Coordinates of C-alpha atoms in Angstrom, one line a residue:
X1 CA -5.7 13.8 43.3
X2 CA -9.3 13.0 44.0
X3 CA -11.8 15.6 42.0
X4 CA -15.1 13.7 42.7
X5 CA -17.1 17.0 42.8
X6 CA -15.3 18.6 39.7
X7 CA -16.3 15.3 37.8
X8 CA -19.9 15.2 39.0
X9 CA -20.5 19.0 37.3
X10 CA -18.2 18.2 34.4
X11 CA -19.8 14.3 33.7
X12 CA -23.1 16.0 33.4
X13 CA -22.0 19.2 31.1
X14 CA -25.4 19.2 29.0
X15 CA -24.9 17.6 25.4
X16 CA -26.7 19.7 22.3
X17 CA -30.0 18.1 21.7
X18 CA -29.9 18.4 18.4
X19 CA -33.4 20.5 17.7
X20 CA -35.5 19.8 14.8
X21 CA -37.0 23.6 13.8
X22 CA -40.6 23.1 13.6
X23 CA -41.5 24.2 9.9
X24 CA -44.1 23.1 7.6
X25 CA -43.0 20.3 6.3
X26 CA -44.0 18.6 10.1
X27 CA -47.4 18.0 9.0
X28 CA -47.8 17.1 5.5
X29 CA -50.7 18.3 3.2
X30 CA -53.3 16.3 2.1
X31 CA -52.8 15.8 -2.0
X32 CA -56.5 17.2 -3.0
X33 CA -55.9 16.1 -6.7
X34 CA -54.8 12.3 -5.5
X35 CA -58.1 11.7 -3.2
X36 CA -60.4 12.8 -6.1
X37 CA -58.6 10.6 -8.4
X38 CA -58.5 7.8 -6.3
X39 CA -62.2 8.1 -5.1
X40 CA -63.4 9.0 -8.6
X41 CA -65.5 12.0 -7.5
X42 CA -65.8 13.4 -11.3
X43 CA -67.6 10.0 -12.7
X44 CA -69.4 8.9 -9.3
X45 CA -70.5 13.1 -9.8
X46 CA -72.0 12.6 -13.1
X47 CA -73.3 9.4 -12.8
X48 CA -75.0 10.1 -9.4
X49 CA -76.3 13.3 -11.1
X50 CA -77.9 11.6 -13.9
X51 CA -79.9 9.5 -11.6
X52 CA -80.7 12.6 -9.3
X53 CA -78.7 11.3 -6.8
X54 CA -78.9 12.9 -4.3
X55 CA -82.3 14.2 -3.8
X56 CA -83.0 17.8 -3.5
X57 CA -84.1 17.5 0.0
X58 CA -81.5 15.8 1.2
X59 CA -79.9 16.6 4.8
X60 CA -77.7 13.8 5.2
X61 CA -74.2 13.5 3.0
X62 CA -74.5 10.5 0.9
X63 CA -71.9 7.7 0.7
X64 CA -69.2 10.0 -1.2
X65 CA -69.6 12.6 0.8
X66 CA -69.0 10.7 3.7
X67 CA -65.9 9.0 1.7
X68 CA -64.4 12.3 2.0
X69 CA -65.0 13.3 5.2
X70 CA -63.4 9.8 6.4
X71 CA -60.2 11.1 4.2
X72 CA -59.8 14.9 5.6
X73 CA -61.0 13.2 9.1
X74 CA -58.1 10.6 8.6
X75 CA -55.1 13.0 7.8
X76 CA -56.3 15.0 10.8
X77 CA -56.0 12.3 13.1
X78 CA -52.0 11.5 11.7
X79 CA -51.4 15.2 11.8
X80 CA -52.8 15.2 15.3
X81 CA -50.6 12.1 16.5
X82 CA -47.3 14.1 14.8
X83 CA -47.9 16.7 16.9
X84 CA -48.6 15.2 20.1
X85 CA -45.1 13.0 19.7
X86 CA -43.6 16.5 19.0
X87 CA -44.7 17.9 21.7
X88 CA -43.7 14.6 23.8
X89 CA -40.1 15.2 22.4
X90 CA -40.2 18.8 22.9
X91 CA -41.3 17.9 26.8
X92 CA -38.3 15.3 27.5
X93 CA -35.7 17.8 25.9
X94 CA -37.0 20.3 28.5
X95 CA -36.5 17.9 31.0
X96 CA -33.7 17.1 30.1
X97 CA -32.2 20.7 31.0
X98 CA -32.5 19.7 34.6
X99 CA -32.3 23.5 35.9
X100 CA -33.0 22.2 39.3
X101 CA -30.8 19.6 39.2
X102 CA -27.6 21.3 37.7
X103 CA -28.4 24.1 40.7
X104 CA -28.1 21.9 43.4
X105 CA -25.0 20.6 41.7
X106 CA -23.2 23.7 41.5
X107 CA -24.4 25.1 45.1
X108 CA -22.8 21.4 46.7
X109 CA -20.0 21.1 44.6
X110 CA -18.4 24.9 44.5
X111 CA -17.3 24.9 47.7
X112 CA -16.5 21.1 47.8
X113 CA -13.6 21.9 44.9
X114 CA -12.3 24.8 47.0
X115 CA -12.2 22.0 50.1
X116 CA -10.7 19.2 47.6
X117 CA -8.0 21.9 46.8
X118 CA -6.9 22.8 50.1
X119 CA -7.0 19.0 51.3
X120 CA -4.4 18.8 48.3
X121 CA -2.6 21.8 49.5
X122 CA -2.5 21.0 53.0
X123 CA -0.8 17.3 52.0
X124 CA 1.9 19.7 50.3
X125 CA 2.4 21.5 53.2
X126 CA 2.8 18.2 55.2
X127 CA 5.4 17.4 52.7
X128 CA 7.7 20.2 52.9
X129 CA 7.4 20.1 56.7
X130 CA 8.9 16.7 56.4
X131 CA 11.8 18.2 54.5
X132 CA 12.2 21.6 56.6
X133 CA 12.8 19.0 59.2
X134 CA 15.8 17.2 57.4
X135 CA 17.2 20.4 56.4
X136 CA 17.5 22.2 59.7
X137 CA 18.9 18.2 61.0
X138 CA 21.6 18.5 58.5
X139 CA 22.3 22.1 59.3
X140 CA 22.5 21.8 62.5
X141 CA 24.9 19.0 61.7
X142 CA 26.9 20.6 59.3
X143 CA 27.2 23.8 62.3
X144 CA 28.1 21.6 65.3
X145 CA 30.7 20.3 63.0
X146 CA 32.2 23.5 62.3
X147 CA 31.8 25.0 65.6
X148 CA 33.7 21.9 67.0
X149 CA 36.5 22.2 64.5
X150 CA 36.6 25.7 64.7
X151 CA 35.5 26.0 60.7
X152 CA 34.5 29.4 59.6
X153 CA 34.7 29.5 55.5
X154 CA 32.5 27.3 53.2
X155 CA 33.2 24.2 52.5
X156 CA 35.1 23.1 48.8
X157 CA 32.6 21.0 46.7
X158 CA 33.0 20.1 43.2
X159 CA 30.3 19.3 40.9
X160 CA 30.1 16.2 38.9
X161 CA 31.4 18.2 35.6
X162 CA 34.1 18.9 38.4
X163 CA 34.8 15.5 39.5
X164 CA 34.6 14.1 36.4
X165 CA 37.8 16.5 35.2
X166 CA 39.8 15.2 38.2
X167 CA 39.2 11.7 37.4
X168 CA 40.2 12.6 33.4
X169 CA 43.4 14.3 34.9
X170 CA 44.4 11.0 36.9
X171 CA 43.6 9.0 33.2
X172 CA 45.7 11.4 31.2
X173 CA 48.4 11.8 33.4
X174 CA 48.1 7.5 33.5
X175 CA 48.4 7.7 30.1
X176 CA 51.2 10.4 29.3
X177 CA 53.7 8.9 32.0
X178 CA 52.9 5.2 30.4
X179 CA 54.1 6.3 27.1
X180 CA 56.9 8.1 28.1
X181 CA 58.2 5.0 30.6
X182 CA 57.6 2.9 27.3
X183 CA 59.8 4.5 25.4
X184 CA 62.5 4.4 27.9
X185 CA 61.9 0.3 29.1
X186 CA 61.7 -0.4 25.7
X187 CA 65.6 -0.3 25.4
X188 CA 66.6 -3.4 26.4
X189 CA 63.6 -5.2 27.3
X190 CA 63.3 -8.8 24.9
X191 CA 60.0 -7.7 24.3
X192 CA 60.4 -4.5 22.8
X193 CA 58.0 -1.7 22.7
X194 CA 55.0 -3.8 23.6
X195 CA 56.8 -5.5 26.6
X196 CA 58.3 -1.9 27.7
X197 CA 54.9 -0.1 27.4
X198 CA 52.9 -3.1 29.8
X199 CA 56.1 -2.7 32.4
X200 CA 55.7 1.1 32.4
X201 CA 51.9 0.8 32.9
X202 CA 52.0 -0.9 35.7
X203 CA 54.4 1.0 36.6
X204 CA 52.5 4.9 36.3
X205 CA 49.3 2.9 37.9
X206 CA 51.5 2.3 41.1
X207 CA 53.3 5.6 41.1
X208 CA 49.8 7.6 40.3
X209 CA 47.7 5.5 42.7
X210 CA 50.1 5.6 45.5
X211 CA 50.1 9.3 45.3
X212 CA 46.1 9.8 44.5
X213 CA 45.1 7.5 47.5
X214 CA 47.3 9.0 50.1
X215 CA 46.8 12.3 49.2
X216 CA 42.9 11.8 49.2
X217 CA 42.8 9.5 52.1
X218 CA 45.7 10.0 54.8
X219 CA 47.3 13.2 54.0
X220 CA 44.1 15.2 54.3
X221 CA 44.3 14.4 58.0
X222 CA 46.8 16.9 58.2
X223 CA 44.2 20.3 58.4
X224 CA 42.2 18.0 61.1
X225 CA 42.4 19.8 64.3
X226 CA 43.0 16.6 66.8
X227 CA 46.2 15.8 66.9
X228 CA 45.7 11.9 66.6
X229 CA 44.3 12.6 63.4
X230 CA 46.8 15.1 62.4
X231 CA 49.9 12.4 63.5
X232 CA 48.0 10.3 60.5
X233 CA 48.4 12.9 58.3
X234 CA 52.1 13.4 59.2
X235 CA 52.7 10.1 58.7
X236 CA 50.9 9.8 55.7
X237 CA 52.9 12.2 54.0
X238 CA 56.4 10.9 55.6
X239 CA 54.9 7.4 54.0
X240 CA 54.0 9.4 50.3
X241 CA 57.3 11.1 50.0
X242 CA 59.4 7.4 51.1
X243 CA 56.8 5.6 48.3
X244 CA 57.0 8.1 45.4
X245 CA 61.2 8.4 45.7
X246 CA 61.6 4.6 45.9
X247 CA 59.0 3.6 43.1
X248 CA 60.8 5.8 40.7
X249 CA 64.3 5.1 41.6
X250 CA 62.8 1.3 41.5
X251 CA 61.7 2.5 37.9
X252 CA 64.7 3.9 37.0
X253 CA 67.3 1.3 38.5
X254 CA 64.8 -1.1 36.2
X255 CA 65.6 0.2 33.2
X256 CA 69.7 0.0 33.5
X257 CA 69.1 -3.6 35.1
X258 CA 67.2 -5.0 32.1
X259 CA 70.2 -3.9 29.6
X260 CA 72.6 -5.6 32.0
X261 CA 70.8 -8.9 32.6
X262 CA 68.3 -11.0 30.7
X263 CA 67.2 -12.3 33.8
X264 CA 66.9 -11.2 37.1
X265 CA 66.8 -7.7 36.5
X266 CA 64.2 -8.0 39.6
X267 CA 67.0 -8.9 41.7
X268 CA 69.3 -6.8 40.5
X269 CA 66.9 -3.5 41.3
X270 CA 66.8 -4.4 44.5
X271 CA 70.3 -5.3 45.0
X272 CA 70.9 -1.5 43.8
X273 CA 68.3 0.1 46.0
X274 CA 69.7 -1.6 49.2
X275 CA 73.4 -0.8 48.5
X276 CA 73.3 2.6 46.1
X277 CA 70.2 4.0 45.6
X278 CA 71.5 7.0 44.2
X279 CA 74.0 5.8 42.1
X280 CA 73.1 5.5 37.9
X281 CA 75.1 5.8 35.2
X282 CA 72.9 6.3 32.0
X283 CA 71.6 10.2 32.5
X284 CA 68.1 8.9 30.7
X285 CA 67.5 7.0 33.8
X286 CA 67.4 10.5 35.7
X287 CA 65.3 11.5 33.3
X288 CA 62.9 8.7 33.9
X289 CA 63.2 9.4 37.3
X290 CA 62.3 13.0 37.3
X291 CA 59.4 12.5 34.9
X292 CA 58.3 9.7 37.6
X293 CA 58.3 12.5 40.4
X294 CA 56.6 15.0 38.3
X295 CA 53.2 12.8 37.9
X296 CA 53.1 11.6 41.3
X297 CA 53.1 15.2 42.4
X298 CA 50.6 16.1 40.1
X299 CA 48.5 13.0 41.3
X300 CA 48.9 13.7 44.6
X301 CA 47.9 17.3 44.0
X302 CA 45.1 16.3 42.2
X303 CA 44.3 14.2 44.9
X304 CA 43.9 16.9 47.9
X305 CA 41.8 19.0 45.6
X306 CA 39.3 15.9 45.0
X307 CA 37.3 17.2 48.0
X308 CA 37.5 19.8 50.7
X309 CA 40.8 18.9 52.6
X310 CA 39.3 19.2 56.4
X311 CA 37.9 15.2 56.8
X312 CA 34.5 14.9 57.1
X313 CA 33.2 18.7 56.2
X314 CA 32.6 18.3 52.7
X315 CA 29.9 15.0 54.2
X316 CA 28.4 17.3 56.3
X317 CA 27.6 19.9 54.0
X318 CA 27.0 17.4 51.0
X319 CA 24.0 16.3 52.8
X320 CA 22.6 19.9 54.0
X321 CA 23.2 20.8 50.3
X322 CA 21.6 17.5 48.8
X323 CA 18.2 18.1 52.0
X324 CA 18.2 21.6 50.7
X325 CA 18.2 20.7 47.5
X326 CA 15.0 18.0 47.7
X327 CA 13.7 20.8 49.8
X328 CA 13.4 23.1 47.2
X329 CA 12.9 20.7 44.4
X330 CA 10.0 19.3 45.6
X331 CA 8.4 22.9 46.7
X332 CA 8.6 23.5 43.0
X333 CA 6.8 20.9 41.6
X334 CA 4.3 20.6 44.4
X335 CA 3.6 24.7 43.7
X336 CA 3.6 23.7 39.1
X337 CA 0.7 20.4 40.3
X338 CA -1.2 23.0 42.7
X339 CA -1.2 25.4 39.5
X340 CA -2.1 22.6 37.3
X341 CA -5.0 21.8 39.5
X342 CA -6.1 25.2 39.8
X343 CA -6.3 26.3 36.2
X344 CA -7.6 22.7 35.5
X345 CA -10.6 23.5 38.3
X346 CA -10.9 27.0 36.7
X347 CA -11.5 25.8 33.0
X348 CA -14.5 23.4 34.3
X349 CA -16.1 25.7 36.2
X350 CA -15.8 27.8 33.8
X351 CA -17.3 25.3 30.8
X352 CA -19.9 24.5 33.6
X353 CA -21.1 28.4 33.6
X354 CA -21.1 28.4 30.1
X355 CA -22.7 25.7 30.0
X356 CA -25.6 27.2 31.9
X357 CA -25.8 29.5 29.4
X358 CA -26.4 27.2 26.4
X359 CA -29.2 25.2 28.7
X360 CA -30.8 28.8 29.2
X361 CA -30.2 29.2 24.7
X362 CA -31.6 25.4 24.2
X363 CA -34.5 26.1 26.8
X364 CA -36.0 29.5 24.8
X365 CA -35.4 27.3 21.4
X366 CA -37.5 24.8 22.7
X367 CA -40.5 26.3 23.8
X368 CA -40.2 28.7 20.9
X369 CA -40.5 26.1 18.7
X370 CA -43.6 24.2 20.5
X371 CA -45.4 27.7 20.3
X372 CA -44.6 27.5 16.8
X373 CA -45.6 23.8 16.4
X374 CA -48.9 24.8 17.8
X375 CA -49.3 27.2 15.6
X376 CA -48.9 25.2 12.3
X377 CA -51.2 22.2 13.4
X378 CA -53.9 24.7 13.6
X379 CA -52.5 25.9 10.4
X380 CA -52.8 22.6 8.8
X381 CA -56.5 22.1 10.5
X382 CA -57.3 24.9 8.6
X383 CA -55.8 23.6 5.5
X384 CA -57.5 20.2 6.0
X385 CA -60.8 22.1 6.1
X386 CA -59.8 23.8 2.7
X387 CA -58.6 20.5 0.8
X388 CA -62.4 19.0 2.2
X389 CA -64.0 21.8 1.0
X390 CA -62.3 21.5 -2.5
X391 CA -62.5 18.1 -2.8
X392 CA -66.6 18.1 -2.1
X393 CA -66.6 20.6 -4.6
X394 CA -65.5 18.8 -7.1
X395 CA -68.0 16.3 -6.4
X396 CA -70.5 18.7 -6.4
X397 CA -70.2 20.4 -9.4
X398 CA -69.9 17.3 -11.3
X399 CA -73.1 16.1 -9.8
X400 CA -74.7 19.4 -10.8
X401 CA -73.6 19.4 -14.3
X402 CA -75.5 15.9 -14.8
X403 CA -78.7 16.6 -12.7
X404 CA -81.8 17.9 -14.3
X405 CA -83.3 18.9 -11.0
X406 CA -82.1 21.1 -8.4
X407 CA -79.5 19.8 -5.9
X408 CA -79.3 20.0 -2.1
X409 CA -79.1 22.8 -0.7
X410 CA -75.8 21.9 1.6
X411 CA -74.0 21.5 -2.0
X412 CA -73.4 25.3 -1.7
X413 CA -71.7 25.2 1.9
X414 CA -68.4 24.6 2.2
X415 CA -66.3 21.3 4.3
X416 CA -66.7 21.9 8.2
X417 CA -63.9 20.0 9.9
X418 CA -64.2 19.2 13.4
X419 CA -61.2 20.8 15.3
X420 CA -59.0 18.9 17.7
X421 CA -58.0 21.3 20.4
X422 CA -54.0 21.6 19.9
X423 CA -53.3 22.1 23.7
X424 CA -49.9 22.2 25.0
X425 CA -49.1 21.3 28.9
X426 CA -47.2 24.2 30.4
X427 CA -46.1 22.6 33.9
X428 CA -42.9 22.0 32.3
X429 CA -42.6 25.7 31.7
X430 CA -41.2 27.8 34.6
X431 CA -41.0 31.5 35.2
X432 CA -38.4 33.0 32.8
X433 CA -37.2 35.5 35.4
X434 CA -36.8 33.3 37.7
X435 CA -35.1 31.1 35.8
X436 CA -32.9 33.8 34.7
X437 CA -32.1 35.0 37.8
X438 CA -31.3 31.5 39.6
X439 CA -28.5 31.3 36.4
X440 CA -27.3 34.7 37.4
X441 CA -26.8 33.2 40.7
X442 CA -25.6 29.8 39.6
X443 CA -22.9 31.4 37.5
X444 CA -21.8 33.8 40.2
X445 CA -21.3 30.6 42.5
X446 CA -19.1 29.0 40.1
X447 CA -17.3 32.1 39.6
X448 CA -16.8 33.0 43.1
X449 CA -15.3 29.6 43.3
X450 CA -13.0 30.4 40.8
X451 CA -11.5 33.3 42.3
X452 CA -11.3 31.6 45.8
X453 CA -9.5 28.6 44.2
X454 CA -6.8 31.4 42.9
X455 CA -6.9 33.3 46.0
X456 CA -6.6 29.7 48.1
X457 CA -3.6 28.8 45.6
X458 CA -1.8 32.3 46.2
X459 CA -2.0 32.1 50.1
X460 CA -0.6 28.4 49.7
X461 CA 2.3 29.7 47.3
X462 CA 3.1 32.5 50.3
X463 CA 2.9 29.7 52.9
X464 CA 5.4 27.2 51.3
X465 CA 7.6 30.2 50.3
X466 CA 7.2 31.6 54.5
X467 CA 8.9 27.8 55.0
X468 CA 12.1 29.9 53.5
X469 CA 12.2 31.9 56.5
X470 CA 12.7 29.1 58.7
X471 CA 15.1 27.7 56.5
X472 CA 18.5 29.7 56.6
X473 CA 20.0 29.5 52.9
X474 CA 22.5 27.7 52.4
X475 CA 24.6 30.4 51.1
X476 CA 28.0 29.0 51.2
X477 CA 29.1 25.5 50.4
X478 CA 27.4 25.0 47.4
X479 CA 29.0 22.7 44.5
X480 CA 31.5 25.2 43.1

């Protein structure tokens, strides 16, 4: 099923950016003790101080001085390029929120899901008109049959697990009479037990599949109403009753033949049946005979019970039950993929409201920690200033110590960094209400799509169940 507007909200559900806390470790500190090492303010101190250097009246700073301002000027400027490329990142994560964006999203695609799954619906309800259609054909069959041949019960059909015992029945009874025509052909045939035992197979397959057949094909014609049809039946069973009496007086006449003659015993049998049929003088060959009867009735029953003994009505209602039956079948699992798709559809939109929610959590973190970032490169401007004022200090007092005369007067004023204006844009910064309230309204789109994708998947469930109603259940005929 096509979801293209499910997978436009879910292929954009927003990703954690990952959000460095501003702290302050961002801007490092200037080492104080490391610059007046590495500048040698203590020595260049003294030995300017020695020679006077610099005059008392001095107003501009002298070469050190300016040495240190270059340093504190210097760590500014890297502090101030840190926090302009934080507030850079901080503006493309904000951007990357995409409020707008994700609204129009969610206001297009909500009620394009709710289309997507009635469109998959409606092909459903195409479907099972399809096979309402092939039901009432085969029930309107399966009635015009019984009304023209005056049918008013349910028709006899066996399941395969039924079947399948009738066909084990015609095996077994294969089987049983086999063995016990073996053991009486054995007596006198050359081959013994093995030659009696192939004899009486082929044989019980003649008796058994004489019966079977007939039974299943020809006498069955006996319950048809026509009378053509029913003569076929008659005759049928004229021609079963003739076949099962000769084959097993044939059997029986075989087995008194074969102790007679070596050869011939073919002949012989037939020589009997044409002159006395009735006539045998070893009592086992009654036997042989009766047992011979006895499974060819019990094939031939087994036979008319193989299917419903009026020709042609089990068909009939084999296919209403097998329409039915796909009918129904396919309701089902068109009903389980409708309820798939719906709590499918109701778990994205559902991640794609909460989802709103965490954009809303990510934007407050975010400009939260740009005010703070703000906050602690002023911080570190101020520190700056500090670390120049302790590091001219240091030069100063050395100076002083070594000097005879007084020093300048500015030696007793502290470092004056010049400020860089920490300004933030705020364009990317929208009304929080606002922004609020278009979420509230975002997430009440999504979850009024929710509840008319359940409400659109119970009034489909009602409408392939009304089908019923135009479909009379097939209340009798069903496999037994």
């Amino acid at each position: 099923m096509l979801k293209s507007a499910l997978s436009r909200l879910t292929g954009s559900l927003h990703r954690p950016v990952h959000l460095n806390r501003a702290s302050l470790q961002v801007f490092t500190e200037l080492d104080a003790t490391r610059v007046a090492t590495d500048l040698r303010l203590e020595a260049e101190g003294r030995a300017r101080g020695a020679r006077e250097e610099p005059p008392a009246d001095s107003l501009v700073p002298d070469d050190v001085e300016a040495r240190i301002a270059e340093q504190v000027a210097a760590q500014n400027g890297r502090a101030f390029e840190t926090f302009e490329e934080q507030v850079h990142t901080y503006s493309e994560r904000l951007a990357g929120l995409a409020f707008e964006e994700r609204f129009n999203e969610i206001r297009l695609a909500a009620p394009e899901c709710l289309s997507e799954f009635r469109a998959e619906a409606a092909k459903g309800m195409d479907e099972l008109h399809g096979l309402r259609r092939r039901v009432l054909e085969a029930e309107a069959e399966r009635n015009a049959f019984r009304a023209r041949h005056g049918i008013d019960r349910a028709a006899r059909l066996h399941t395969p697990l039924r079947r399948g015992l009738s066909v084990a029945v015609i095996a077994l009874l294969l089987l049983v009479e086999t063995i016990a025509n073996g053991s009486f052909l054995a007596v006198g045939n050359q081959a013994g037990l093995l030659g009696g035992a192939s004899q009486a197979f082929f044989f019980a397959a003649l008796n058994i599949g004489v019966a079977f057949f007939l039974a299943f094909w020809g006498v069955s014609c006996l319950a048809h109403r026509n009378g053509a049809v029913k003569a076929v039946g008659v005759v049928s069973l004229l021609i079963y009753l003739v076949l099962a009496v000769a084959i097993n007086l044939a059997l029986a006449h075989y087995r008194e033949a074969a102790e007679l003659v070596a050869e011939g015993a073919g002949q012989e049998v037939m020589r009997r049946l044409g002159t006395a049929p009735f006539v045998m003088a070893d009592i086992q060959s009654w036997i042989l005979f009766g047992i011979g009867l006895l499974f060819s009735a019990l094939a031939f029953a087994d036979g008319w019970q193989f299917r419903d003994p009026y020709p042609g009505y089990a068909g009939v209602q084999a296919r209403l039950n097998a329409a039915h039956d796909a009918y129904m079948a396919r309701k089902t699992a068109l009903i389980d993929t409708l309820d798939d798709i719906r709590r499918d559809y109701g778990e994205k939109l559902g991640e794609v409201s909460r989802d709103l929610s965490e954009r809303r959590k990510d934007y407050d973190t975010i400009i939260s920690n740009r005010q703070r970032l703000q906050l602690l490169f002023e911080q570190a401007q101020v520190n700056l200033e500090a670390a120049g004022t302790a590091l001219l200090r240091i030069y100063h007092a050395a100076n002083q110590s070594a000097r005879s005369t007084p020093s300048p007067e500015r030696f007793v004023r502290g470092f004056t960094l010049t400020r860089i204006p920490a300004a933030i844009p705020r364009r990317d910064e929208g009304d929080r209400d606002l922004l609020n309230e278009q979420i509230r309204i975002a997430q009440q789109t999504l979850e009024a799509a929710i509840v008319d994708i359940n409400r659109a998947f119970a009034d489909t469930v009602e409408r392939y169940r009304q089908l019923d109603t135009l479909i009379p259940e097939a209340g009798d005929g069903k496999a037994a």
